[in-house]
C-alpha cells in the first residue's frame, strides 16, 4: 500500500506523532462481505432506507392523487392487519402442535413406566426425541440453513440495514415454523419464542414484497411497497407480533421491537406495531377460549396469562430487599457467564456445521440423546417424597401435566426432578413459579435441575434447529430463584414462587440486557402488577452487573456472525479521526451523460452499489456533483437500451414515456435485473446514455473534515447506505469518496490505524 503523504501533528507535550496515513489512491476495504446467517455463510449487502429523489420519483410523487395516497395509507394498515392475523395463527399452531406432540411422547413414556417397563420407556422416550430432533435438523440442513438458531440477531441486523437473500425467504419461514415445532417437542432446552420473532418478520417480508409479476400479483397499489423503507416498517411490526404471539404479551412485543430489534423508530410506526400486536392478542384469546374443554387435544389449559402468579401475596421488608438485590447481582454474574459460554459453544459448533448437512444432523441427534439421558436419568437420583395430605386427590399426577409426577415412586409419593424434567418447558416454568406448592421441591432437587438446564441450555444453542434463548434462560433463572427462595425459607416474607419470578428476571437481564420490554413481558406473562418495583430493581441490577463483563447475548451473536451492525453510539477511537481518514479507493464515478461501455466495465469490475455522477463541461461550467446513481437502476436502464449515438441530454420527458418509478423499485426476494441479463452489442458500447433522470440529485453529503464519530451517528440515524464525502476547499474534485457501512467497522478502521486502542 503506497502512501501519498503522512500527516504529522504535535501533541500538548510537544512530541510529534503520526496521526494518520492519508487517503491512499488504491486503498481497499478488506472487511468481509459475507456473514453467518442461521447456520450458513451468505453474501450480505446493505439496504437502501434513503429516499431516492430522482426525476422519476419526483414525477411519480407529484402525480399521486388524493385517492392514491389514501389507498397507500389504507393498504399499509391492511398489511399490518394481515401480518397480525397470520402471526397469531402461526403462534397458535406452534403451541397446538408442540403440546400435542410432546404430550403424546410423555403419555407413551408414562404408560410404559406404570407397567414398570423402564428400559422400554427410556428407549421410547429417547427415540421419539432423536427422531424429532433429526427431522428439525434435516429441515434446517437441507432446505434453509438460515432458519437455524433464534433468528433475532438476523432480524436485528436487517432492521439496522444489513440484508442477506435467505434471512426472510419463504423457505426460511417454512423451516422456522415446522423446525421450531419439532425442536421444542423433541425436549431440547430451547424455546419457540425467539423463532416466533423471526417468523413474524418473515411473514411481514412476504406481505411487503410489493407484488409479484411471476404470480400476477401486480395490483397497482402494491407498487408503492417496492422499497426498503416500507418493508422495514412492516418487518418491525412483524417482529413485535412475533413476541406478542410467543408470550401473549402485546405491549411487551411493541416495547421489545422498540428496545431490542429496531434501529429506527417513529410515532406512526408505534401505532401500527401496537395495532398488529393487539390483533395477535385478540386472535389468540379467541382460539384459547375455543380450545377450552379439550377441543384442541392437550392445548388450552393456560389461558391468555401463561404463568399466573397473581394469587401470591406480595409483601416485603427491608431484609427482603437485600435478598432481592443479591438475586439480581448473582443473576447478572450467571447471565454474563451464560453469554460467555454460549459464545464459545457457538464458535465450536460452527466448525462442526461447516462440514456439511450430515454433521449438522448428527450433532443435533447427539445433543438430543444427551438431553434424553439427563431428563430420564437424573430423576432416578432424586428421592421419592410423600404427597401432601391436602393434595391427595391430585398427587401423584398420572397424566402429562401437573406438579407431582410419580415416575418410579410408590403410590402416594412423587419425584421432584421428574415433575420438572418430565413436562414441556412451559409446564416446568409454571411448576417453578407456582406459589401454592411451598416445600414441593427440595434444595437438592432445585440445585440439580438448575445445573442441568443451565448446562443443557448452553450446549443446545447452536445446533442446526430453530431455537430460542428466552425459555432456557427463564427456566434456569426460575430454578435459581426458587432455590434462593427455598433456602431463605421463613427468613423472608416473599414466597418461593415470587423468588422464582425474580430469578427469571435476573437471568433475562443478565443475558438479554434489555430492561423495559422484559419487565413488561414478565408482568404480562404472570399477571402480577404488584411485582413491578421488585422486578424493575432486579432487572436494573442484573443488567448493570452483567455489563461489567460482556455484551448482551444478541449483540455477541451479531458480532460473532460477522454482521456489520451499526451501533447507536460511536466508538471512542472515532473521535480522533475525520471522514476522509477511512475512505477506500479508487473512487469510480460517471459523467452525467456517460458512454455505455464505461458503465458496463465499471459494473463488471466493481461490486459497488452506488456511483457518484459528476457533470462536466459542456453540461456545466465546471465539474460539479450531480448526485448518486444506484447499481440496480443502471442495470434496469441498460437492459432497456435507451442509448444515443451523440453525447447529448435526452431529457426526463423521453425517459418517463418509457419508464415508471416502480420499474426501478426493489424486486421481491432480490430477483431484479442481473448483470448476466444484459445483452449489449459491440456497437452499442460506444453509444451514450443520459443518467440524469435516474440520479438521486439530493444525496446526503458530509465535509471531509467532519469527525468520524459524528459521521457514524449521522449515517446510522438516517439509515443510509452511501454517504458522500465532499472537499472542504475548492480546487479539488467534487467528491472525495463514499462512506459505506463497512468503512465504519472496527476491523477496517483498526486495520488502518493499529495503534488505536479499541476500548479508549
XYZ file of C-alpha atoms in Angstrom:
760
model
C 0.000 0.000 0.000
C 1.621 3.226 -1.171
C 1.073 6.342 0.910
C 0.742 9.685 -0.835
C 1.888 11.571 2.257
C 1.866 11.445 6.033
C 0.254 13.914 8.378
C 2.187 14.926 11.483
C 0.737 16.721 14.468
C 2.243 17.961 17.707
C 0.587 16.963 20.962
C 0.395 19.020 24.137
C 3.746 17.707 25.365
C 5.471 18.977 22.236
C 6.067 15.476 20.873
C 5.466 14.642 17.248
C 3.264 11.650 16.460
C 1.859 10.084 13.318
C -1.848 10.880 13.191
C -2.925 9.003 10.098
C -1.982 7.645 6.719
C -3.851 9.985 4.377
C -6.215 8.765 1.663
C -4.457 6.256 -0.494
C -5.231 6.060 -4.185
C -5.970 2.363 -4.165
C -6.746 1.698 -0.516
C -9.316 -1.090 -0.306
C -11.738 -2.024 2.414
C -10.989 -5.631 3.315
C -13.885 -6.209 5.716
C -15.818 -9.341 4.830
C -18.856 -9.103 2.574
C -20.122 -12.413 3.972
C -21.686 -13.336 7.307
C -23.167 -16.353 9.065
C -26.944 -16.372 8.658
C -28.516 -19.148 10.707
C -26.009 -21.964 10.175
C -24.864 -20.923 6.701
C -22.357 -18.422 5.278
C -24.106 -15.973 2.920
C -23.133 -12.839 0.996
C -24.556 -9.691 2.559
C -25.291 -6.182 1.390
C -26.755 -3.005 2.796
C -30.324 -1.802 2.427
C -31.443 1.491 0.885
C -33.518 3.289 3.501
C -32.825 6.654 1.859
C -35.449 8.254 -0.380
C -34.054 8.275 -3.924
C -35.115 11.692 -5.181
C -34.540 11.373 -8.919
C -36.723 12.851 -11.657
C -38.848 9.710 -11.971
C -39.577 9.618 -8.235
C -40.440 13.302 -8.109
C -42.805 12.984 -11.045
C -44.471 9.929 -9.543
C -44.887 11.665 -6.170
C -46.347 14.824 -7.727
C -48.765 12.857 -9.889
C -50.317 10.933 -6.989
C -53.917 11.884 -6.423
C -55.581 12.171 -3.039
C -57.294 8.837 -3.700
C -53.969 7.103 -4.395
C -52.468 8.494 -1.199
C -55.495 7.220 0.735
C -55.092 3.809 -0.926
C -51.426 3.728 0.111
C -52.192 4.524 3.754
C -55.140 2.101 3.851
C -53.060 -0.651 2.335
C -50.401 -0.166 4.994
C -52.982 -0.735 7.728
C -54.409 -3.685 5.814
C -50.997 -5.288 5.549
C -50.253 -4.920 9.273
C -53.685 -6.430 9.964
C -52.785 -9.422 7.786
C -49.393 -9.683 9.487
C -51.084 -9.772 12.905
C -53.626 -12.384 11.819
C -51.024 -14.591 10.163
C -48.552 -14.378 13.039
C -51.317 -15.133 15.535
C -52.357 -18.196 13.532
C -48.776 -19.450 13.373
C -48.315 -18.852 17.099
C -51.456 -20.825 17.877
C -50.402 -23.626 15.523
C -46.956 -23.823 17.141
C -48.430 -24.145 20.633
C -51.046 -26.640 19.497
C -48.510 -28.822 17.687
C -45.873 -28.747 20.442
C -48.351 -29.525 23.225
C -49.873 -32.451 21.355
C -46.655 -33.987 20.002
C -44.835 -33.637 23.326
C -47.952 -34.814 25.152
C -48.138 -37.997 23.079
C -44.438 -38.685 23.776
C -44.849 -38.169 27.528
C -48.047 -40.235 27.674
C -46.305 -43.116 25.910
C -43.335 -42.986 28.276
C -45.541 -42.646 31.348
C -47.688 -45.644 30.400
C -44.617 -47.835 29.967
C -43.291 -46.733 33.337
C -46.604 -47.537 35.040
C -46.122 -51.073 33.712
C -42.578 -50.987 35.186
C -41.037 -51.371 31.721
C -38.361 -48.811 32.487
C -35.879 -49.715 29.748
C -38.594 -49.671 27.101
C -39.812 -46.366 28.479
C -36.355 -44.837 28.083
C -35.968 -46.323 24.598
C -39.338 -44.892 23.533
C -38.562 -41.510 25.121
C -35.089 -41.214 23.598
C -36.134 -42.498 20.162
C -39.032 -40.050 19.941
C -36.717 -37.199 20.886
C -33.992 -38.208 18.433
C -36.424 -38.681 15.534
C -37.973 -35.254 16.171
C -34.507 -33.710 16.505
C -33.324 -35.353 13.278
C -36.348 -34.049 11.369
C -35.843 -30.499 12.695
C -32.117 -30.588 11.871
C -32.731 -32.075 8.405
C -35.154 -29.267 7.567
C -32.509 -26.708 8.504
C -29.619 -28.547 6.880
C -31.216 -29.268 3.514
C -33.956 -26.673 2.978
C -32.993 -23.481 4.815
C -29.804 -23.241 6.910
C -30.758 -19.618 7.648
C -33.623 -20.875 9.836
C -31.279 -22.343 12.454
C -30.945 -20.580 15.773
C -33.068 -17.849 17.241
C -33.267 -15.512 14.257
C -33.429 -12.423 16.456
C -29.813 -11.370 15.654
C -30.580 -11.636 11.924
C -33.806 -9.624 12.259
C -31.991 -7.058 14.375
C -29.284 -6.750 11.707
C -31.877 -6.458 8.924
C -33.636 -3.598 10.698
C -30.221 -1.994 11.109
C -29.728 -2.115 7.337
C -27.987 -5.467 6.658
C -29.569 -7.816 4.132
C -28.894 -11.372 3.018
C -31.051 -13.195 0.499
C -32.024 -16.018 2.824
C -32.785 -14.081 6.030
C -36.501 -13.621 5.314
C -37.093 -16.039 2.420
C -40.288 -18.173 2.231
C -38.203 -21.326 2.697
C -36.841 -19.835 5.921
C -40.395 -19.160 7.097
C -41.453 -22.745 6.361
C -38.498 -24.293 8.191
C -38.773 -21.830 11.055
C -42.368 -22.885 11.750
C -42.037 -26.656 11.448
C -38.441 -26.894 12.647
C -39.367 -24.984 15.801
C -42.302 -27.319 16.454
C -40.178 -30.458 16.098
C -37.220 -28.996 18.006
C -39.241 -27.916 21.051
C -41.307 -31.121 21.023
C -38.023 -33.088 20.957
C -37.392 -31.985 24.535
C -34.446 -29.687 23.798
C -33.865 -26.941 26.343
C -34.882 -24.344 23.753
C -37.887 -22.119 23.248
C -40.168 -21.273 20.370
C -40.293 -17.607 21.358
C -37.130 -16.443 19.570
C -38.064 -18.234 16.345
C -41.525 -16.630 16.561
C -39.891 -13.194 16.252
C -38.107 -14.371 13.115
C -41.320 -15.983 11.867
C -43.248 -12.722 12.294
C -40.535 -10.863 10.389
C -40.633 -13.441 7.555
C -44.426 -13.134 7.305
C -44.132 -9.345 7.169
C -41.453 -9.573 4.484
C -43.684 -11.856 2.423
C -46.541 -9.365 2.568
C -44.202 -6.447 1.928
C -42.709 -7.685 -1.341
C -44.754 -5.170 -3.316
C -46.436 -7.727 -5.527
C -45.071 -10.367 -7.860
C -45.070 -10.368 -11.644
C -44.331 -14.096 -11.627
C -47.595 -14.865 -9.825
C -49.511 -11.995 -11.461
C -49.932 -10.152 -8.145
C -49.305 -6.704 -9.569
C -52.165 -4.683 -8.148
C -51.375 -1.029 -8.770
C -51.225 -0.036 -5.095
C -48.663 -2.749 -4.293
C -46.059 -0.918 -6.335
C -45.724 1.606 -3.514
C -44.085 -1.048 -1.346
C -41.203 -1.825 -3.704
C -38.715 -0.122 -1.393
C -36.753 -0.944 1.731
C -38.315 1.788 3.898
C -41.838 0.382 3.865
C -40.566 -3.177 4.207
C -38.558 -2.123 7.249
C -41.715 -0.754 8.902
C -43.665 -3.912 8.144
C -40.886 -6.189 9.390
C -40.677 -4.186 12.618
C -44.403 -4.787 13.081
C -43.861 -8.478 12.296
C -41.131 -8.771 14.945
C -43.411 -7.143 17.529
C -46.230 -9.511 16.526
C -43.882 -12.478 16.954
C -43.154 -11.548 20.580
C -46.863 -10.963 21.204
C -47.728 -14.382 19.753
C -44.964 -16.169 21.677
C -45.603 -14.669 25.112
C -49.184 -13.436 24.641
C -47.742 -10.051 25.608
C -48.905 -7.386 23.121
C -47.442 -4.347 24.898
C -44.219 -6.213 25.612
C -43.979 -7.070 21.922
C -44.084 -3.407 20.905
C -41.507 -2.471 23.523
C -39.217 -5.362 22.546
C -39.276 -4.234 18.918
C -38.506 -0.678 20.050
C -35.789 -1.522 22.593
C -34.035 -4.520 21.079
C -34.900 -5.077 17.416
C -35.444 -1.764 15.621
C -32.696 0.758 14.890
C -35.126 3.393 13.615
C -38.468 4.410 15.093
C -41.234 6.997 14.676
C -44.679 7.635 16.106
C -46.605 6.316 13.076
C -44.697 3.031 13.334
C -45.570 2.832 17.043
C -49.279 2.979 16.212
C -49.026 0.306 13.561
C -46.932 -2.009 15.733
C -49.397 -1.608 18.605
C -52.300 -2.383 16.272
C -50.519 -5.502 14.993
C -49.879 -6.888 18.470
C -53.446 -6.093 19.533
C -54.724 -8.177 16.624
C -52.471 -11.045 17.735
C -53.724 -10.835 21.325
C -57.407 -10.813 20.309
C -56.907 -13.725 17.917
C -55.053 -15.825 20.485
C -57.686 -15.073 23.097
C -60.376 -16.332 20.750
C -58.500 -19.546 19.977
C -57.761 -20.234 23.642
C -61.417 -19.812 24.553
C -62.346 -22.152 21.712
C -59.851 -24.799 22.879
C -61.062 -24.928 26.475
C -62.706 -28.216 27.309
C -60.308 -30.403 25.347
C -61.387 -29.349 21.849
C -57.765 -28.946 20.780
C -56.234 -32.042 22.312
C -53.789 -31.213 25.085
C -53.676 -27.472 24.415
C -55.716 -24.731 26.007
C -55.243 -25.010 29.747
C -53.143 -21.914 30.336
C -55.384 -19.096 29.161
C -54.010 -15.809 27.891
C -51.826 -15.460 31.003
C -49.167 -18.151 30.654
C -47.764 -18.199 34.202
C -50.346 -16.681 36.535
C -48.889 -15.749 39.944
C -51.483 -13.103 40.805
C -52.731 -15.180 43.748
C -49.402 -14.859 45.568
C -49.184 -12.384 48.432
C -46.651 -9.640 47.658
C -45.315 -8.199 50.892
C -41.690 -7.474 51.652
C -39.474 -5.781 54.200
C -36.062 -4.143 54.074
C -34.469 -7.545 54.706
C -36.280 -8.904 51.665
C -34.884 -6.045 49.568
C -31.342 -7.125 50.435
C -32.190 -10.642 49.283
C -33.723 -9.280 46.064
C -30.621 -7.162 45.374
C -28.453 -10.250 45.888
C -30.653 -12.230 43.493
C -30.189 -9.516 40.862
C -26.419 -9.281 41.307
C -25.824 -13.052 41.226
C -28.231 -13.366 38.302
C -26.198 -10.765 36.404
C -22.972 -12.699 37.017
C -24.521 -16.017 35.998
C -26.140 -14.381 32.955
C -22.845 -12.921 31.735
C -21.195 -16.314 32.270
C -24.019 -17.872 30.247
C -23.290 -15.445 27.382
C -19.571 -16.196 27.547
C -20.118 -19.949 27.379
C -22.755 -19.667 24.616
C -20.255 -17.696 22.544
C -17.604 -20.413 22.961
C -20.077 -23.184 22.117
C -21.307 -21.353 19.009
C -17.763 -20.957 17.723
C -17.109 -24.666 18.295
C -20.355 -25.764 16.639
C -19.713 -23.517 13.627
C -16.636 -25.630 12.865
C -18.739 -28.807 13.004
C -21.608 -27.322 10.982
C -19.226 -26.313 8.184
C -18.591 -29.980 7.426
C -21.980 -30.488 5.828
C -25.622 -31.353 6.463
C -24.886 -34.830 7.835
C -22.677 -33.367 10.585
C -25.416 -30.883 11.493
C -27.957 -33.687 11.878
C -25.508 -35.885 13.800
C -24.734 -33.063 16.229
C -28.440 -32.414 16.827
C -29.154 -36.106 17.420
C -26.187 -36.364 19.823
C -27.403 -33.404 21.896
C -30.904 -34.903 21.823
C -29.578 -38.171 23.237
C -27.681 -36.260 25.933
C -30.832 -34.318 26.847
C -32.887 -37.522 26.950
C -30.352 -39.203 29.244
C -30.420 -36.234 31.623
C -34.211 -35.905 31.562
C -34.765 -39.610 32.182
C -31.687 -40.467 34.225
C -31.405 -37.623 36.743
C -34.864 -38.196 38.316
C -33.649 -41.658 39.389
C -31.205 -39.878 41.693
C -33.997 -37.880 43.307
C -35.684 -39.297 46.434
C -39.387 -40.087 46.495
C -41.376 -37.577 48.523
C -44.702 -38.319 50.239
C -47.640 -36.440 48.766
C -49.027 -33.543 50.836
C -52.180 -34.598 52.630
C -54.172 -31.654 51.331
C -53.442 -32.747 47.736
C -54.100 -36.479 47.953
C -56.619 -36.245 45.099
C -54.068 -34.557 42.786
C -50.878 -36.285 43.863
C -49.261 -38.090 42.182
C -50.030 -36.756 38.710
C -50.661 -39.606 36.303
C -51.197 -37.582 33.145
C -48.920 -35.348 31.120
C -49.074 -32.091 33.088
C -49.045 -31.311 36.769
C -46.687 -30.632 39.655
C -46.405 -34.091 41.158
C -45.004 -36.782 38.839
C -44.968 -40.342 40.143
C -42.136 -41.601 37.914
C -40.701 -44.706 39.684
C -42.052 -43.883 43.147
C -44.536 -45.994 45.127
C -48.184 -44.908 45.433
C -48.860 -41.611 47.243
C -45.313 -40.453 46.514
C -43.871 -38.190 43.817
C -40.484 -37.422 42.264
C -39.474 -33.742 42.385
C -36.997 -33.826 39.491
C -39.413 -35.807 37.308
C -42.038 -33.097 37.903
C -39.665 -30.640 36.230
C -37.989 -32.808 33.594
C -40.988 -34.881 32.505
C -43.076 -31.998 31.220
C -42.933 -29.389 28.498
C -40.785 -26.320 29.090
C -43.865 -24.172 29.686
C -45.176 -26.609 32.315
C -41.772 -26.714 34.039
C -41.784 -22.928 34.356
C -45.378 -22.997 35.561
C -44.430 -25.524 38.268
C -41.448 -23.450 39.394
C -43.458 -20.223 39.589
C -46.316 -21.843 41.471
C -46.941 -20.193 44.840
C -49.267 -22.880 46.128
C -46.610 -25.557 46.393
C -44.116 -24.353 49.001
C -41.919 -27.241 50.076
C -42.708 -29.256 46.948
C -39.120 -29.131 45.673
C -36.179 -29.949 47.935
C -32.956 -27.936 47.758
C -31.094 -30.848 46.149
C -33.825 -31.151 43.513
C -33.697 -27.464 42.626
C -29.901 -27.362 42.569
C -29.660 -30.431 40.342
C -32.289 -29.107 37.962
C -30.636 -25.673 37.817
C -27.205 -27.086 36.969
C -28.692 -29.437 34.361
C -30.813 -26.874 32.494
C -28.065 -24.236 32.730
C -25.580 -26.566 31.045
C -28.074 -28.104 28.597
C -29.234 -24.648 27.505
C -25.649 -23.711 26.686
C -24.733 -26.865 24.755
C -28.061 -26.933 22.889
C -27.975 -23.414 21.475
C -26.001 -23.507 18.251
C -27.206 -26.813 16.823
C -28.932 -26.617 13.444
C -32.510 -26.341 14.685
C -34.698 -23.245 15.218
C -34.096 -22.478 18.876
C -34.834 -19.535 21.131
C -32.953 -18.398 24.221
C -35.863 -16.925 26.170
C -37.251 -20.165 27.586
C -33.886 -21.757 28.558
C -32.928 -18.560 30.376
C -36.323 -18.308 32.097
C -36.155 -21.975 33.203
C -32.619 -21.611 34.573
C -33.488 -18.307 36.252
C -36.707 -19.663 37.750
C -34.952 -22.680 39.245
C -32.182 -20.432 40.605
C -34.726 -18.023 42.111
C -36.758 -20.856 43.633
C -33.564 -22.304 45.079
C -32.810 -18.983 46.790
C -36.420 -18.639 47.992
C -36.414 -22.145 49.418
C -33.033 -21.568 51.047
C -34.203 -18.401 52.778
C -37.453 -20.054 53.831
C -39.115 -18.334 56.753
C -36.495 -15.575 56.869
C -38.290 -13.712 54.071
C -41.882 -12.700 53.597
C -41.761 -13.361 49.841
C -42.622 -16.937 48.971
C -40.513 -19.231 46.801
C -42.735 -18.736 43.735
C -42.124 -14.983 43.695
C -38.393 -15.513 44.185
C -38.579 -17.835 41.191
C -40.057 -15.000 39.127
C -37.342 -12.598 40.296
C -34.686 -15.180 39.450
C -36.063 -15.442 35.909
C -35.978 -11.643 35.623
C -32.370 -11.502 36.853
C -31.255 -14.108 34.307
C -33.069 -12.359 31.465
C -31.478 -9.049 32.424
C -28.064 -10.683 32.669
C -28.263 -12.317 29.248
C -30.524 -10.160 27.054
C -29.566 -6.778 28.625
C -32.967 -5.254 27.926
C -34.975 -3.800 30.778
C -38.248 -2.079 29.898
C -39.539 -4.649 27.414
C -38.555 -7.627 29.588
C -40.205 -6.059 32.614
C -43.496 -5.585 30.760
C -43.319 -9.050 29.141
C -42.854 -10.695 32.541
C -45.717 -8.696 34.020
C -47.990 -9.715 31.138
C -46.830 -13.327 31.499
C -47.532 -13.502 35.219
C -50.440 -11.079 35.725
C -48.947 -9.589 38.897
C -48.524 -5.822 38.776
C -47.545 -5.715 42.444
C -44.188 -7.269 41.497
C -43.314 -4.271 39.292
C -40.991 -2.416 41.753
C -39.030 -5.543 42.634
C -38.804 -6.661 39.029
C -37.517 -3.254 37.918
C -34.907 -3.346 40.679
C -33.741 -6.844 39.754
C -33.516 -6.074 36.037
C -31.542 -2.873 36.588
C -29.089 -4.553 38.956
C -28.589 -7.676 36.833
C -28.042 -5.648 33.668
C -25.599 -3.281 35.375
C -23.589 -6.132 36.853
C -23.532 -8.143 33.625
C -22.454 -5.118 31.569
C -19.221 -5.097 33.559
C -18.224 -8.417 31.957
C -19.517 -8.608 28.375
C -22.249 -7.543 25.971
C -25.764 -8.908 25.626
C -26.171 -12.309 24.045
C -27.730 -10.982 20.827
C -25.001 -8.354 20.424
C -22.385 -11.071 20.880
C -24.038 -13.304 18.304
C -24.352 -10.434 15.807
C -20.614 -9.785 16.146
C -19.705 -13.468 16.010
C -21.733 -13.972 12.829
C -19.855 -11.119 11.168
C -22.928 -8.949 10.554
C -21.795 -5.304 10.071
C -24.088 -3.816 12.701
C -24.026 -0.049 13.261
C -24.244 0.750 16.975
C -26.324 3.640 18.263
C -23.169 5.270 19.606
C -19.779 5.842 18.032
C -16.649 4.157 19.293
C -14.218 6.277 21.342
C -11.368 5.979 18.835
C -13.560 7.530 16.129
C -13.192 10.912 17.825
C -9.546 11.014 16.723
C -10.390 10.594 13.014
C -12.210 12.546 10.327
C -14.367 11.249 7.495
C -11.615 11.309 4.882
C -9.322 9.175 7.064
C -11.175 5.921 6.389
C -12.189 6.334 2.751
C -11.402 3.454 0.433
C -10.340 3.845 -3.155
C -10.228 4.125 -6.051
C -13.392 6.189 -6.463
C -15.421 5.239 -9.555
C -17.695 7.974 -10.883
C -19.702 8.634 -14.046
C -20.393 11.681 -16.137
C -23.968 12.934 -16.424
C -24.001 11.581 -19.982
C -21.766 8.521 -19.960
C -20.544 6.024 -22.542
C -22.297 2.652 -22.279
C -19.000 0.755 -22.420
C -17.623 2.670 -19.430
C -20.702 1.902 -17.329
C -20.657 -1.778 -18.260
C -16.930 -2.052 -17.497
C -17.424 -0.437 -14.074
C -20.315 -2.772 -13.234
C -18.268 -5.803 -14.222
C -15.082 -4.853 -12.401
C -16.526 -3.188 -9.292
C -19.010 -4.531 -6.773
C -20.076 -1.047 -5.656
C -23.801 -0.391 -5.392
C -23.633 3.379 -5.750
C -21.661 5.679 -8.062
C -21.304 9.480 -7.946
C -22.488 11.310 -11.061
C -20.446 14.396 -11.942
C -21.488 16.979 -14.511
C -18.665 18.354 -16.615
C -18.480 20.884 -19.457
C -20.358 21.312 -21.764
C -23.230 20.340 -19.397
C -21.952 22.616 -16.616
C -19.480 25.467 -16.266
C -17.153 23.367 -14.137
C -17.033 19.884 -12.664
C -19.809 19.661 -10.074
C -21.616 16.919 -8.182
C -24.908 15.978 -9.831
C -25.858 13.193 -7.422
C -25.678 9.450 -6.877
C -26.896 6.634 -9.120
C -27.578 3.098 -7.880
C -26.277 -0.057 -9.491
C -29.763 -1.594 -9.678
C -31.083 1.469 -11.517
C -28.216 1.339 -14.014
C -28.983 -2.297 -14.783
C -32.649 -1.517 -15.490
C -31.670 1.394 -17.719
C -29.069 -0.624 -19.634
C -31.465 -3.502 -20.200
C -33.932 -1.203 -21.964
C -31.127 0.168 -24.226
C -32.262 3.782 -24.284
C -28.990 4.901 -25.921
C -27.947 7.797 -28.173
C -25.122 7.990 -30.697
C -24.219 11.525 -29.668
C -23.310 12.770 -26.192
C -26.453 14.811 -25.608
C -29.074 15.191 -22.896
C -32.168 13.100 -23.508
C -34.388 14.899 -21.059
C -36.597 13.381 -18.409
C -39.742 13.514 -20.534
C -38.455 10.953 -23.036
C -37.448 8.573 -20.284
C -40.745 8.974 -18.420
C -42.618 7.878 -21.518
C -40.823 4.554 -21.332
C -40.340 4.057 -17.590
C -42.362 4.450 -14.429
C -40.950 4.971 -10.959
C -41.916 1.455 -9.832
C -39.830 -0.034 -12.677
C -36.824 0.977 -10.587
C -38.325 -0.313 -7.341
C -36.625 -3.100 -5.447
C -37.587 -6.505 -6.790
C -39.107 -9.047 -4.431
C -36.643 -11.523 -2.889
C -33.770 -9.973 -4.825
C -34.998 -11.160 -8.254
C -34.043 -7.922 -10.042
C -32.102 -7.367 -13.230
C -28.684 -9.009 -13.066
C -25.547 -8.188 -14.989
C -25.842 -11.533 -16.774
C -29.259 -10.496 -18.107
C -27.777 -7.665 -20.186
C -27.203 -8.211 -23.900
C -25.156 -5.247 -25.057
C -23.790 -5.493 -28.588
C -20.346 -4.267 -29.620
C -21.532 -1.168 -31.499
C -23.725 -0.164 -28.555
C -20.672 0.007 -26.302
C -19.656 3.272 -27.995
C -23.068 4.876 -27.559
C -24.121 7.207 -24.742
C -26.787 7.184 -22.076
C -28.173 10.074 -20.038
C -28.048 9.296 -16.299
C -29.720 12.483 -15.060
C -33.309 11.148 -14.871
C -32.324 8.264 -12.544
C -29.734 10.140 -10.484
C -30.566 10.979 -6.893
C -29.921 14.703 -7.015
C -30.043 15.208 -3.248
C -27.767 12.556 -1.690
C -26.579 13.054 1.852
C -23.096 14.565 1.997
C -20.604 15.447 4.709
C -17.492 17.582 4.508
C -14.223 15.663 4.586
C -13.186 17.261 7.905
C -16.261 16.042 9.831
C -15.270 13.812 12.734
C -15.778 10.136 12.046
C -17.763 9.779 15.291
C -20.246 12.405 14.125
C -20.431 10.874 10.637
C -21.166 7.424 12.142
C -24.103 8.762 14.163
C -25.359 10.644 11.089
C -25.083 7.508 8.938
C -26.890 5.291 11.431
C -29.682 7.650 12.425
C -30.674 8.298 8.809
C -30.393 4.640 7.797
C -28.034 5.356 4.904
C -26.274 3.053 2.508
C -23.985 5.660 0.931
C -22.652 8.882 2.408
C -20.767 11.133 0.007
C -17.707 12.961 1.315
C -17.107 16.326 -0.343
C -13.999 18.548 -0.167
C -13.781 21.468 2.219
C -11.665 23.641 -0.045
C -12.158 24.477 -3.744
C -9.883 23.173 -6.427
C -10.444 19.511 -5.595
C -12.715 17.002 -7.365
C -16.391 17.421 -6.374
C -16.365 14.147 -4.437
C -13.534 12.909 -2.237
C -15.068 9.480 -1.659
C -18.046 7.485 -0.413
C -18.548 6.175 3.107
C -20.426 2.891 3.388
C -21.352 0.727 6.349
C -18.130 -1.270 6.105
C -15.999 1.876 6.411
C -17.298 2.340 9.962
C -16.473 -1.210 11.049
C -13.763 -1.679 13.669
C -11.915 -4.241 11.517
C -11.414 -1.661 8.771
C -10.513 1.293 10.992
C -8.192 -0.596 13.325
C -6.586 -2.238 10.314
C -5.646 1.231 9.057
C -4.707 2.546 12.496
C -3.499 -0.408 14.575
C -2.047 1.916 17.241
C -5.575 2.870 18.357
C -6.950 1.159 21.433
C -10.476 -0.056 20.513
C -11.656 0.482 24.103
C -10.395 4.028 24.574
